[in-house]
Coordinates of C-alpha atoms in Angstrom, one line a residue:
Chain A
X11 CA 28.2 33.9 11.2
X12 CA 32.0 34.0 11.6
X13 CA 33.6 31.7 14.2
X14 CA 35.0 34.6 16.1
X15 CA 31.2 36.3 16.0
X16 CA 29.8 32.5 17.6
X17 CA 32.5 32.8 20.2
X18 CA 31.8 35.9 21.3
X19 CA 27.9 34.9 21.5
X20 CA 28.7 31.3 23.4
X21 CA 30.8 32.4 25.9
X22 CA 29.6 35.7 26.6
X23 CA 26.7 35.2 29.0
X24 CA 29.1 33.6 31.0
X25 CA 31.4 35.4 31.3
X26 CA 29.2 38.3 32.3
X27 CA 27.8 36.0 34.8
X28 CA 30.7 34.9 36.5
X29 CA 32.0 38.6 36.3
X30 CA 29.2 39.7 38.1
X31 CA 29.6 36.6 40.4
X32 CA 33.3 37.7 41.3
X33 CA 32.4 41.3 41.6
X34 CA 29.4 41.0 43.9
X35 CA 31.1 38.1 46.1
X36 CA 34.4 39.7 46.3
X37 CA 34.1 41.6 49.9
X38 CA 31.3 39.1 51.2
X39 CA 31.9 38.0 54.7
X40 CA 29.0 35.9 54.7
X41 CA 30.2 32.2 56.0
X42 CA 27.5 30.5 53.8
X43 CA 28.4 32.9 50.8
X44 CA 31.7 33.1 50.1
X45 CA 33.9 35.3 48.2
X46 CA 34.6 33.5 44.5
X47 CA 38.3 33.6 44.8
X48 CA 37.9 31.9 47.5
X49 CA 35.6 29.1 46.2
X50 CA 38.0 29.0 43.1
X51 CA 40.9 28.2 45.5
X52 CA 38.5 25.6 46.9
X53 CA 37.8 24.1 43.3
X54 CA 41.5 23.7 42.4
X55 CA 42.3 22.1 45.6
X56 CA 39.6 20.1 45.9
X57 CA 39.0 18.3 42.9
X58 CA 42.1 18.4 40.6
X59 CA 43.9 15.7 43.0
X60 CA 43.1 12.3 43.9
X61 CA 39.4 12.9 44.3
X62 CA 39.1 12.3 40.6
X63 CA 39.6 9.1 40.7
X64 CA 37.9 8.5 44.2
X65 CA 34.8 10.7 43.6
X66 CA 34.3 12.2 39.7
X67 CA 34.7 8.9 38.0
X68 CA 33.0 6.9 40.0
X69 CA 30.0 9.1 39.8
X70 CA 30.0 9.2 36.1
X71 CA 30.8 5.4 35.8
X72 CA 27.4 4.9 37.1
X73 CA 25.9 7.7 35.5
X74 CA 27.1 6.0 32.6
X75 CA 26.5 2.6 33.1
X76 CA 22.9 3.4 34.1
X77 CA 22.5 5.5 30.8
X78 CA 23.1 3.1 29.0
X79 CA 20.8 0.2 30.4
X80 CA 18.4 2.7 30.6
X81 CA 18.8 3.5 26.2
X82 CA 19.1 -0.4 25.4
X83 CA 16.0 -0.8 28.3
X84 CA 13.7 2.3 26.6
X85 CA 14.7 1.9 22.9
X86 CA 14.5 -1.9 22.8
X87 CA 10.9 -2.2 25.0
X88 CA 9.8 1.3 23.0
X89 CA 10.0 -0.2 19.4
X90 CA 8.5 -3.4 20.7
X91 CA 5.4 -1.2 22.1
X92 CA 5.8 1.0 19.1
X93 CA 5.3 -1.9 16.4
X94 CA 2.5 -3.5 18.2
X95 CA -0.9 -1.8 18.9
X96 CA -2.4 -4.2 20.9
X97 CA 0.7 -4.4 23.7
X98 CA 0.5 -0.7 23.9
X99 CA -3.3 -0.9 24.4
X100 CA -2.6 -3.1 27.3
X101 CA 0.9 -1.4 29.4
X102 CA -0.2 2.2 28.6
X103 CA -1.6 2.5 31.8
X104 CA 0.8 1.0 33.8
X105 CA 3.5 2.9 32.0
X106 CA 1.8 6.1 33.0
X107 CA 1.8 4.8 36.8
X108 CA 5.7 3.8 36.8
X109 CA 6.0 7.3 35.3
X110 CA 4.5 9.1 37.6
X111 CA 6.7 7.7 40.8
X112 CA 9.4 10.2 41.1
X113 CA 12.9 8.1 41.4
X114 CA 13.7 9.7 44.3
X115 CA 11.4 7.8 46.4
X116 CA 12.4 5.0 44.8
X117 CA 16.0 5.2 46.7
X118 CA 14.9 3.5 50.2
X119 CA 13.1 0.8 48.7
X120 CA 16.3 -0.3 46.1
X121 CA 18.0 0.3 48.7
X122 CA 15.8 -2.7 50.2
X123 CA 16.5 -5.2 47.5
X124 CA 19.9 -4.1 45.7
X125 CA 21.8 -2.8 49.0
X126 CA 23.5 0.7 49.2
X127 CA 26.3 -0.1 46.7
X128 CA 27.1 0.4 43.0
X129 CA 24.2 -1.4 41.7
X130 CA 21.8 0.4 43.6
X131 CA 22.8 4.2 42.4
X132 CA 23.0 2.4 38.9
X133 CA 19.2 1.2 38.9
X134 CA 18.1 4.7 40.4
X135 CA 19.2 6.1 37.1
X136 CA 17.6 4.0 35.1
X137 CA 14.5 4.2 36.8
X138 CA 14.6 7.8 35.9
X139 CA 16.2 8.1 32.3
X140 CA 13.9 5.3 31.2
X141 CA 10.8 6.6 30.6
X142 CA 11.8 9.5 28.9
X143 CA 14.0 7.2 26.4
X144 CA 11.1 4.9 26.4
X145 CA 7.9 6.9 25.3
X146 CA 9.9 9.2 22.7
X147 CA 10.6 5.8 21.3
X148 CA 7.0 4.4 21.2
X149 CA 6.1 7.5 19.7
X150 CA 8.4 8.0 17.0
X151 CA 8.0 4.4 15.8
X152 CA 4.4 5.0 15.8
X153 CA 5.0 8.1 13.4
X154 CA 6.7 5.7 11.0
X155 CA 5.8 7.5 7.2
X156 CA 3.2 5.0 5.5
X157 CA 4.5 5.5 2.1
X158 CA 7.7 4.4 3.3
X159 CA 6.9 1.4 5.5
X160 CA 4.3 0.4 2.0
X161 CA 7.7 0.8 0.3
X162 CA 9.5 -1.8 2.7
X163 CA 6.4 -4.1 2.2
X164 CA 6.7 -4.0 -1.6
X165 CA 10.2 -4.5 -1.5
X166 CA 10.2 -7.6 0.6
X167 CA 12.5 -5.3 2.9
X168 CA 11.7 -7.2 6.4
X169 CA 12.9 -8.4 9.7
X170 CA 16.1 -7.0 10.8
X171 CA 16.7 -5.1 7.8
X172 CA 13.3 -3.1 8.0
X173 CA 14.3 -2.7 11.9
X174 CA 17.8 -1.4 11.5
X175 CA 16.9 0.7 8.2
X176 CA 13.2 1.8 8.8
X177 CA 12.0 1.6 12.1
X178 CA 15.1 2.9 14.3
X179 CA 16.0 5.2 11.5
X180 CA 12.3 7.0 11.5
X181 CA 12.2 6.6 15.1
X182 CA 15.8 8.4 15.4
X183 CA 14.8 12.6 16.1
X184 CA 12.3 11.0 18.4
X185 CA 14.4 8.9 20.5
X186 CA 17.7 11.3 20.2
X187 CA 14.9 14.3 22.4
X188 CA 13.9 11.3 24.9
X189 CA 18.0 10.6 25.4
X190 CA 18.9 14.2 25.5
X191 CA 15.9 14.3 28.5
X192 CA 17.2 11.2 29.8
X193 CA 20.9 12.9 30.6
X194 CA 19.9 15.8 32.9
X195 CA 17.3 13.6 34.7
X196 CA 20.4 10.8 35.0
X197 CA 22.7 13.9 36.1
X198 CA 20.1 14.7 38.7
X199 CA 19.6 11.5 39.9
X200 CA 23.3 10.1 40.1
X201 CA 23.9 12.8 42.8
X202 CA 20.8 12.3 44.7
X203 CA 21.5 8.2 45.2
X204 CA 24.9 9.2 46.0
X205 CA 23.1 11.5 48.7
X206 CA 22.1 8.6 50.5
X207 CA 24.0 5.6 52.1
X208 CA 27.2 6.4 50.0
X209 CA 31.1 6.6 50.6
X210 CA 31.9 8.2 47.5
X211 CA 30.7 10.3 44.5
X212 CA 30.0 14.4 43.4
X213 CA 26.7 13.9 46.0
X214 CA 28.4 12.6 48.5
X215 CA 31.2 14.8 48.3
X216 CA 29.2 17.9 48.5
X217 CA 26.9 16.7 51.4
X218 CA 30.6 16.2 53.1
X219 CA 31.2 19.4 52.6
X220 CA 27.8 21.1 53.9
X221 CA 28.2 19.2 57.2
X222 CA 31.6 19.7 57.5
X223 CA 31.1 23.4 57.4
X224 CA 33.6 23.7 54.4
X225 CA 31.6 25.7 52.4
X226 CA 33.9 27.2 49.6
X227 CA 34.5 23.3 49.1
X228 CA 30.3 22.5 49.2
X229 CA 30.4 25.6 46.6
X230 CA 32.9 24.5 44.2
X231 CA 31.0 20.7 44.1
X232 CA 28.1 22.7 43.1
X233 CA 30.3 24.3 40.5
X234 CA 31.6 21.2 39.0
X235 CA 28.5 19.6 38.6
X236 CA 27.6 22.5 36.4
X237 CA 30.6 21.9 34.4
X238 CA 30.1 18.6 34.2
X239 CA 26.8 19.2 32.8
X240 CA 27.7 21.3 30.0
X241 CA 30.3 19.5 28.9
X242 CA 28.0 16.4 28.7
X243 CA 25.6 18.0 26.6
X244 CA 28.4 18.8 24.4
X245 CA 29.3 15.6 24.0
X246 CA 25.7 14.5 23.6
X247 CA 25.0 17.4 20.5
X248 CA 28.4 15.9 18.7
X249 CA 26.6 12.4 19.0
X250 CA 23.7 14.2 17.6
X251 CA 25.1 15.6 14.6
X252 CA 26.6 12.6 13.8
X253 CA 23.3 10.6 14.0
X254 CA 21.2 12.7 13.0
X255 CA 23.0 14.6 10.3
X256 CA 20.1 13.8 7.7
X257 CA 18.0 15.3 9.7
X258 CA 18.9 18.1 10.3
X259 CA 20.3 18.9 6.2
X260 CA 16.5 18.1 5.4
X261 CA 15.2 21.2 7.0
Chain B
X10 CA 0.6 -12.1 -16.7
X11 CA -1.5 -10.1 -14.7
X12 CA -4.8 -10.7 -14.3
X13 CA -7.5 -8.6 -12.1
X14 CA -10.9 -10.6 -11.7
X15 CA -14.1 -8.6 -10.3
X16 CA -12.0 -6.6 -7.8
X17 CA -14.3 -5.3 -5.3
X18 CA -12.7 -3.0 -2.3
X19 CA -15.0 -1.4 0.3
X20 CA -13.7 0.8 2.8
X21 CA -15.6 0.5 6.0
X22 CA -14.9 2.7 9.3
X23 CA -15.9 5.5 11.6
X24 CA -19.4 3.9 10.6
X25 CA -19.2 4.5 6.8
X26 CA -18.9 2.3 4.1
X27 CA -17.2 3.4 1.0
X28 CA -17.1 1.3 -2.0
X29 CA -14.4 2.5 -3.9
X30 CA -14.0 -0.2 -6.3
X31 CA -17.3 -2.1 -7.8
X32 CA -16.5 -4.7 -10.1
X33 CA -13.0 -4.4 -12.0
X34 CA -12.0 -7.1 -14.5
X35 CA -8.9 -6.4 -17.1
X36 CA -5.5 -8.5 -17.9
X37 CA -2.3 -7.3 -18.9
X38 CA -0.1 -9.5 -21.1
X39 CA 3.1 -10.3 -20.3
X40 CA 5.6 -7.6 -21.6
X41 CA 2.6 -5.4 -22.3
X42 CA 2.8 -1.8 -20.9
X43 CA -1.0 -0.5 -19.8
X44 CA -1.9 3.0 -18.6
X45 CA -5.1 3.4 -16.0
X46 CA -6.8 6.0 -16.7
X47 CA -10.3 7.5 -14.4
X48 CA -11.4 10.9 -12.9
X49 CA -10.0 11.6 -9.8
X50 CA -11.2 9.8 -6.9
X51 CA -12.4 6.7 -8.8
X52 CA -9.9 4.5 -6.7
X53 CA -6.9 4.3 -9.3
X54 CA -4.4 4.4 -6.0
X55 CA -6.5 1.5 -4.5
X56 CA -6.8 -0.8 -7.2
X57 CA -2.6 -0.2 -7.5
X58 CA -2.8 -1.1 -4.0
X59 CA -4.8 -4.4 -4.2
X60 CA -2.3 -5.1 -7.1
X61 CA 1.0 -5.0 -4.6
X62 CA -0.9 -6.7 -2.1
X63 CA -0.4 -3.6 0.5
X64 CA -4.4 -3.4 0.6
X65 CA -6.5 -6.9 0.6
X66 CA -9.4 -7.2 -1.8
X67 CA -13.1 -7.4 -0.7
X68 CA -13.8 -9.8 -3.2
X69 CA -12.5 -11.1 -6.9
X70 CA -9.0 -11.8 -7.3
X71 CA -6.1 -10.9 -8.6
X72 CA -2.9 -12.9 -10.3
X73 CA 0.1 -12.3 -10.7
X74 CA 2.2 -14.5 -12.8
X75 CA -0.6 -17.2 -12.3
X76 CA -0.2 -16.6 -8.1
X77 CA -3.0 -15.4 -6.7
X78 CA -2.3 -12.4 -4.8
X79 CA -2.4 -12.5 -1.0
X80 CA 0.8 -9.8 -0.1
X81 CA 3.3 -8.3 -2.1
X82 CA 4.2 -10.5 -5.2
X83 CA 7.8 -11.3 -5.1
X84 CA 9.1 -9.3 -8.7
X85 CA 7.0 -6.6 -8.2
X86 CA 8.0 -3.1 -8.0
X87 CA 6.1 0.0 -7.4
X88 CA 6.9 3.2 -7.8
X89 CA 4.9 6.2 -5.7
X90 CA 3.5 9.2 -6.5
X91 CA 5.3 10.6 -3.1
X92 CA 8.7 10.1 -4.4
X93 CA 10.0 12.7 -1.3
X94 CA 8.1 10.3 1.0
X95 CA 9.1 6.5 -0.9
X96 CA 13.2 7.4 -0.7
X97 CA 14.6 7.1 2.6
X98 CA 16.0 10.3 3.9
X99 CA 19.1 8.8 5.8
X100 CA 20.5 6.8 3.4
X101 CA 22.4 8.1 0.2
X102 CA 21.3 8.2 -3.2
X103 CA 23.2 4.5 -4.2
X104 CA 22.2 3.0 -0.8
X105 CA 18.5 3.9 -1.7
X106 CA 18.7 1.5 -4.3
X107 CA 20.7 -1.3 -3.1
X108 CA 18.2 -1.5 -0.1
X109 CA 16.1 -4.2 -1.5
X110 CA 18.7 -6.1 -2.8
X111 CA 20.3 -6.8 0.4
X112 CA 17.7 -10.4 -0.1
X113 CA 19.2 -11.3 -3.2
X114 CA 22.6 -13.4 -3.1
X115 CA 24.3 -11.0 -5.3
X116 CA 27.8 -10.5 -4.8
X117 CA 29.1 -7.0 -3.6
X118 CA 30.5 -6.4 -7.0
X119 CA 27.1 -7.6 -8.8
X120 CA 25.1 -5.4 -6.4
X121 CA 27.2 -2.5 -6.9
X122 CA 27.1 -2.6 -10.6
X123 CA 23.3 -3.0 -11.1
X124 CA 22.7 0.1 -8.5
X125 CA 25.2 2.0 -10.9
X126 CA 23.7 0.7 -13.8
X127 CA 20.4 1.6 -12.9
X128 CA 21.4 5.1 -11.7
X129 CA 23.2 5.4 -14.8
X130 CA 19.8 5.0 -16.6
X131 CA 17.9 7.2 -15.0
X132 CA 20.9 10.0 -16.0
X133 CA 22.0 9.7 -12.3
X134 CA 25.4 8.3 -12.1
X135 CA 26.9 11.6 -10.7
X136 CA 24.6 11.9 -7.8
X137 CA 25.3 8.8 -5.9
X138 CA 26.4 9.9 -3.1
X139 CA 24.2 12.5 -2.6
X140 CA 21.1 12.2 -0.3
X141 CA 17.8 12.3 -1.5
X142 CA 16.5 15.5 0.2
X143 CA 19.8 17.5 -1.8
X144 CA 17.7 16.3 -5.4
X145 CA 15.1 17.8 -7.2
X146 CA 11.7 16.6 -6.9
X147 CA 11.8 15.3 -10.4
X148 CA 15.4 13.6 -9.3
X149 CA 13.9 12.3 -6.6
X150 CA 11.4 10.6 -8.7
X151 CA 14.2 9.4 -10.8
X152 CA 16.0 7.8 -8.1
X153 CA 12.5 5.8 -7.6
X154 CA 12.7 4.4 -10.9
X155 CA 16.3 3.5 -10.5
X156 CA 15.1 1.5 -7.6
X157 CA 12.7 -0.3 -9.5
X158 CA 15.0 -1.0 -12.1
X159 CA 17.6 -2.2 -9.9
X160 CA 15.1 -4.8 -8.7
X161 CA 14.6 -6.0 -12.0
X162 CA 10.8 -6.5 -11.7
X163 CA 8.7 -8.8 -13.9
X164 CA 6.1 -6.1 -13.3
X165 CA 6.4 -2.3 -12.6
X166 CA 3.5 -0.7 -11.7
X167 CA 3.3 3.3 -10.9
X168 CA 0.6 5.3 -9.3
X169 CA 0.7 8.5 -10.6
X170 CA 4.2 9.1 -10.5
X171 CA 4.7 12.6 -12.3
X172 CA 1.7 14.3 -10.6
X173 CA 3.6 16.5 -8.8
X174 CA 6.6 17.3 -10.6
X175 CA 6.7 20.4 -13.1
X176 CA 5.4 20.0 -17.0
X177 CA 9.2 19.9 -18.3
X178 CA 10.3 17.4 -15.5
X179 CA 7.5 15.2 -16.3
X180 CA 7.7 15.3 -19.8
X181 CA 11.6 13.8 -19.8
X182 CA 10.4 11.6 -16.7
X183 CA 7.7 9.8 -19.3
X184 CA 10.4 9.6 -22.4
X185 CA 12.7 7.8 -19.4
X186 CA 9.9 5.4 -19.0
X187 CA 9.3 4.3 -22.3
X188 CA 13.1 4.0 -22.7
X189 CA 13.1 1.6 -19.2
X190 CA 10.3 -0.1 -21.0
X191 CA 11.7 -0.7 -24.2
X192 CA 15.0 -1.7 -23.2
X193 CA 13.7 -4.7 -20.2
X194 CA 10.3 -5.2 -21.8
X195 CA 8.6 -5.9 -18.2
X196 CA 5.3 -5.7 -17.6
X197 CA 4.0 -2.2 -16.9
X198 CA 0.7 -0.8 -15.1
X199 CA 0.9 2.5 -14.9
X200 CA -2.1 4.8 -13.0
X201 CA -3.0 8.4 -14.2
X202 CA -5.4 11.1 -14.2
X203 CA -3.7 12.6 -17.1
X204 CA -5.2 11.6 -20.6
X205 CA -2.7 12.7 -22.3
X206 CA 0.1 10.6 -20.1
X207 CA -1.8 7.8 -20.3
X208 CA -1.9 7.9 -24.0
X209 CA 1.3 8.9 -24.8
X210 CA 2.9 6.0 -22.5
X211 CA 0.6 3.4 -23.6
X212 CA 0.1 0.2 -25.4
X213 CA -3.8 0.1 -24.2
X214 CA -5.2 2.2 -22.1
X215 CA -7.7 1.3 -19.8
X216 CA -10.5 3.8 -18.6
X217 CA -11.9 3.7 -15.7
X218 CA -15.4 5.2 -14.4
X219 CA -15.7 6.9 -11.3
X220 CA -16.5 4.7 -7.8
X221 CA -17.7 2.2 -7.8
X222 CA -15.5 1.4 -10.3
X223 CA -15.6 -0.7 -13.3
X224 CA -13.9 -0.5 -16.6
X225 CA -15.9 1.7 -18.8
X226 CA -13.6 0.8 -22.0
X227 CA -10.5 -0.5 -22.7
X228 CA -8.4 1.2 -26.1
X229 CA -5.8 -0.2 -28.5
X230 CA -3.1 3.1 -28.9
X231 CA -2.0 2.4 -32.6
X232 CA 0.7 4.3 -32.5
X233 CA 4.4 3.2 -34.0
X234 CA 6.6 2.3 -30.6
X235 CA 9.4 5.0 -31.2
X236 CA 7.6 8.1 -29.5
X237 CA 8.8 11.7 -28.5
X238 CA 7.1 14.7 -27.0
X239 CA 6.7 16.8 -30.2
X240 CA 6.5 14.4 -32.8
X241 CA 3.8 12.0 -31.5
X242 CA 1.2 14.7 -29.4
X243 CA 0.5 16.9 -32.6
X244 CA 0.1 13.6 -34.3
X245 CA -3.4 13.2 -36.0
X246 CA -3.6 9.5 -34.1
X247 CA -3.3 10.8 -31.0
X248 CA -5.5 13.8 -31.4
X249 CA -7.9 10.9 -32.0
X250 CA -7.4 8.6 -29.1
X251 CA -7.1 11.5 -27.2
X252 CA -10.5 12.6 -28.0
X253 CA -12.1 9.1 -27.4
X254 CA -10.6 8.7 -23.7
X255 CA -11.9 12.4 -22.9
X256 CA -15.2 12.0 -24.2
X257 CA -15.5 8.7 -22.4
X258 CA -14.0 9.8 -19.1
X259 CA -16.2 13.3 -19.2
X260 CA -19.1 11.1 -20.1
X261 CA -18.4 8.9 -16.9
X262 CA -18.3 12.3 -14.7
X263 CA -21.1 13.6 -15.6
X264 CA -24.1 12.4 -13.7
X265 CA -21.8 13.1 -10.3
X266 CA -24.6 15.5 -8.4
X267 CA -22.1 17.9 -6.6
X268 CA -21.0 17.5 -2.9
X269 CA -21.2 14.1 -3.2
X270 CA -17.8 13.5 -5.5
X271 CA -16.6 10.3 -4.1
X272 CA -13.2 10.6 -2.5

C-alpha cells in the first residue's frame, strides 16, 4: 500500500465525520448543540492559552504518574503471581473481588484517606489501570513455552537473567494488550477524579463549563479529550513496535 | 563418563500410571559418541530428560562425570528436537548463543569470539544478526548447535534433533555433527527413531525396546571414523548393522496388540 493510499484511508473517516459534523451543525440554534464553527472558536480560545499549563498538563501528569505505578504495580505483582502456582491459588479470588469494584466508587472513600488533592486522582488511576496490567501479566507468564524455560534450566540461565530474558520477554504481547487496556481506562478515570473535589484538570474544566452554561467551551473539552486520546494511542503503538518488533516479524 | 543405572520413570496423573521407562542400564565413555535408538513412544525424550536433570528419576540413578544427577549437570548441553521453540524469538541470532555464557567470566572479547566461532562452524557467520524466526528450520537447528558449542559441553546430548527438518537438511545437519564431534571430541548421546541416523552417527548404538523400557542390545558400528552420505550408506557394513538394529527393533514391536501403543 503506497503512503499516499494509507493516508487517504487513515484520515478519511474523519474527515467525513467532521464534514458531516460542520454541515449538519452549521444553522443549529440549539443552545445545548452548537454550530461547529462556533465550538472551533471555542477550542482555539479556550485551550491554546494559559490553560495548558493550568489544566492539560496537570491532568496528564497524573494520568501519567498513575500509569506508571499502575505498570510497575501490575507487571511486578503479575510475574510474581505468574511464577508461583500456589500464590495464585490463594489471591485469585480476592483479585477477582478488587476487580470487580468499579474505580469510580472508589473516589469518596480515597477521597477519605488520601484527601482531594494530587495523590488522590493519582491512586484512582491506578486502581483502575491495575488490573488490566496485572492479569494480562499473570497470564502471559503462565504461557511461558516449556521447551524454552527447559532450555534456560539446561543452560544454568537463572535468576535475573532468566527474568529479564525469558519471563518478561514471553510475557511481553501479553502485558503490552493489558497496558494498551490500562490507557483508555486511565483516560477515563483521570477525568472522572478530576470531576469531583478538584480545582484544575480536562474534568474539571469541562464540568466548569456545563454549569457555567458555556457550552461551545463544555464542547470543545469534550473535543480535546478525543484528541488527546488518539494521539496517546499513537504514542503507545510506536512503544509497541519498538517492543514488540519480534513479534510482530514472526507472524 | 556417563553412567545410567536402572533408570525407572513412571508417570502418574489424572489417575493413570504410566511407566515409560522399566529398567535402563548403559554407560558412555568419555569422548564416546552413542546414538539411542527405540520405536516411537518407548520414552527416548524421557530418558534424555532424566539425563539433563529437567525430569527426576523414579528410581536408579544416573552420573554424570561421577556426580550423581539431581538437576541439570553443569557442562551439559542439550539440543531440542523443537529448534523453532528452544531459540528465543526476541533476541538475534549471536545473542542466542551468548545467552548462557553471560555466567561464565569471559571477557567481552572472549565471549564474542567463541559465539562467532561457533556460528562460524555451524556455516553461520553471515546470519548473526539476523533473528531466528528469518532462518530456515534447518538454520534454526543450526543455530542450536552453535549454542551448544559455544558452551563448550563435556557432554552434548540431542533428542531427535533432525526429525522435522527435510531429508537434504538433515543429511548436512548429521555430516555437521560428526564434524562438531570430531573436532572437540565431547561426549555425545544422541536420541533417534531413525536407524539409519543412528547408525550413520554412531560409535555404538544402543537399542531400545518399547515402554517399559530396557536395553534390548547394545552394537559396536565398525565403521572407519571418516564418514559421508554416499560413501558409507551403500557400504556393505552398514547394510549389515543396519539390518541387525531393524530386525531387533521390529522384533521388539511386535507383540504391541493395537490401541494400546504406549505413548
Amino acid at each position: 500500500m503506497t503512503i499516499l493510499r494509507r493516508t487517504a484511508l487513515v484520515f478519511g473517516l474523519p474527515s467525513v465525520l467532521f464534514a458531516a459534523w460542520w454541515v449538519f451543525s452549521a444553522g443549529s440554534v440549539d443552545f445545548y448543540r452548537p454550530p461547529l464553527s462556533s465550538i472551533l472558536a471555542a477550542f482555539a480560545e479556550t485551550w491554546f492559552g494559559s490553560r495548558i499549563r493550568d489544566d492539560v498538563l496537570p491532568s496528564l501528569l497524573r494520568l501519567a504518574a498513575g500509569y506508571s505505578l499502575a505498570l510497575v504495580l501490575g507487571i511486578g505483582l503479575g510475574v510474581l503471581i505468574g511464577l508461583s502456582p500456589r500464590l495464585r491459588i490463594a489471591v485469585e479470588p480476592v483479585l477477582e473481588f478488587l476487580r470487580a469494584i468499579p474505580p469510580p466508587v472508589l473516589v469518596p472513600i480515597l477521597i477519605l484517606f488520601a484527601g482531594i488533592g494530587d495523590l488522590m486522582k493519582v491512586l484512582v488511576v491506578v486502581s483502575g489501570c491495575v488490573w488490566p496490567i496485572l492479569l494480562n501479566t499473570v497470564e502471559g507468564v503462565r504461557a511461558i513455552d516449556p521447551v524454552l524455560a527447559d532450555t534456560c534450566k539446561a543452560y544454568g540461565i537463572r535468576g535475573a537473567d532468566r527474568l529479564r530474558h525469558l519471563v518478561l520477554r514471553s510475557a511481553s504481547p501479553q502485558i503490552v494488550t493489558g497496558a494498551r487496556q490500562a490507557l483508555s481506562v486511565g483516560i477515563i478515570l483521570m477525568v472522572i477524579s478530576e470531576m469531583f473535589a478538584a480545582s484544575s484538570g480536562l474534568g474539571f474544566t469541562v464540568v466548569q463549563f456545563q454549569r457555567g452554561f458555556q457550552i461551545p467551551e463544555m464542547w470543545s473539552g469534550v473535543l480535546l479529550l478525543g484528541l488527546l486520546g488518539v494521539l496517546l494511542s499513537g504514542l503507545f503503538r510506536l512503544v509497541e513496535r519498538r517492543v514488540l518488533a519480534w513479534y510482530h516479524g514472526q507472524r | 563418563m556417563l553412567d545410567v543405572k536402572h533408570l525407572r520413570k513412571v508417570y502418574s496423573g489424572h489417575g493413570r500410571t504410566v511407566e515409560a521407562i522399566g529398567d535402563l542400564t548403559f554407560h558412555v565413555a568419555a569422548g564416546e559418541f552413542v546414538t539411542v535408538v527405540g520405536p516411537s513412544g518407548c520414552g527416548k525424550t524421557t530418558l534424555l530428560r532424566c539425563i539433563a536433570g529437567l525430569l527426576p528419576a523414579t528410581a536408579g540413578e544416573i552420573r554424570v562425570d561421577g556426580r550423581p544427577v539431581s538437576g541439570p549437570p553443569p557442562g551439559l548441553a542439550v539440543v531440542f528436537q523443537e529448534y523453532g521453540r528452544s531459540l528465543f524469538p526476541w533476541l538475534r541470532v549471536a545473542d542466542n548463543v551468548a545467552l548462557p555464557l553471560r555466567r561464565r567470566k569471559l571477557s567481552t572479547v572472549e565471549r564474542r569470539k567463541r559465539v562467532h566461532d561457533a556460528l562460524a562452524a555451524v556455516g553461520l557467520h553471515d546470519s548473526l544478526e539476523a533473528f531466528p524466526w528469518q532462518l530456515s528450520g534447518g538454520m534454526q537447528q543450526r543455530v542450536a548447535i552453535a549454542r551448544a558449542v559455544a558452551y563448550e559441553p563435556r557432554v552434548l546430548l540431542m533428542d531427535e534433533p533432525f526429525a522435522a527438518v527435510d531429508a537434504q537438511t538433515r543429511a548436512d545437519l548429521e555430516d555437521l555433527v560428526r564434524d562438531v564431534w570430531r573436532q572437540l571430541r565431547i561426549t555425545m548421546v544422541f536420541v533417534t527413531h531413525d536407524i539409519d541416523e543412528a547408525v550413520y552417527l554412531g560409535q555404538r548404538v544402543v537399542m531400545l525396546s518399547r515402554s517399559p523400557t530396557h536395553v534390548l542390545d547394545e552394537l559396536t558400528v565398525d565403521l572407519p571414523d571418516e564418514r559421508d552420505q554416499l560413501g558409507t550408506r551403500s557400504d556393505p557394513g552398514f547394510s549389515k548393522l543396519r539390518a541387525r538394529v531393524y530386525s531387533q527393533i521390529r522384533a521388539a514391536k511386535a507383540p504391541v496388540d493395537l490401541g494400546k501403543t504406549a505413548s
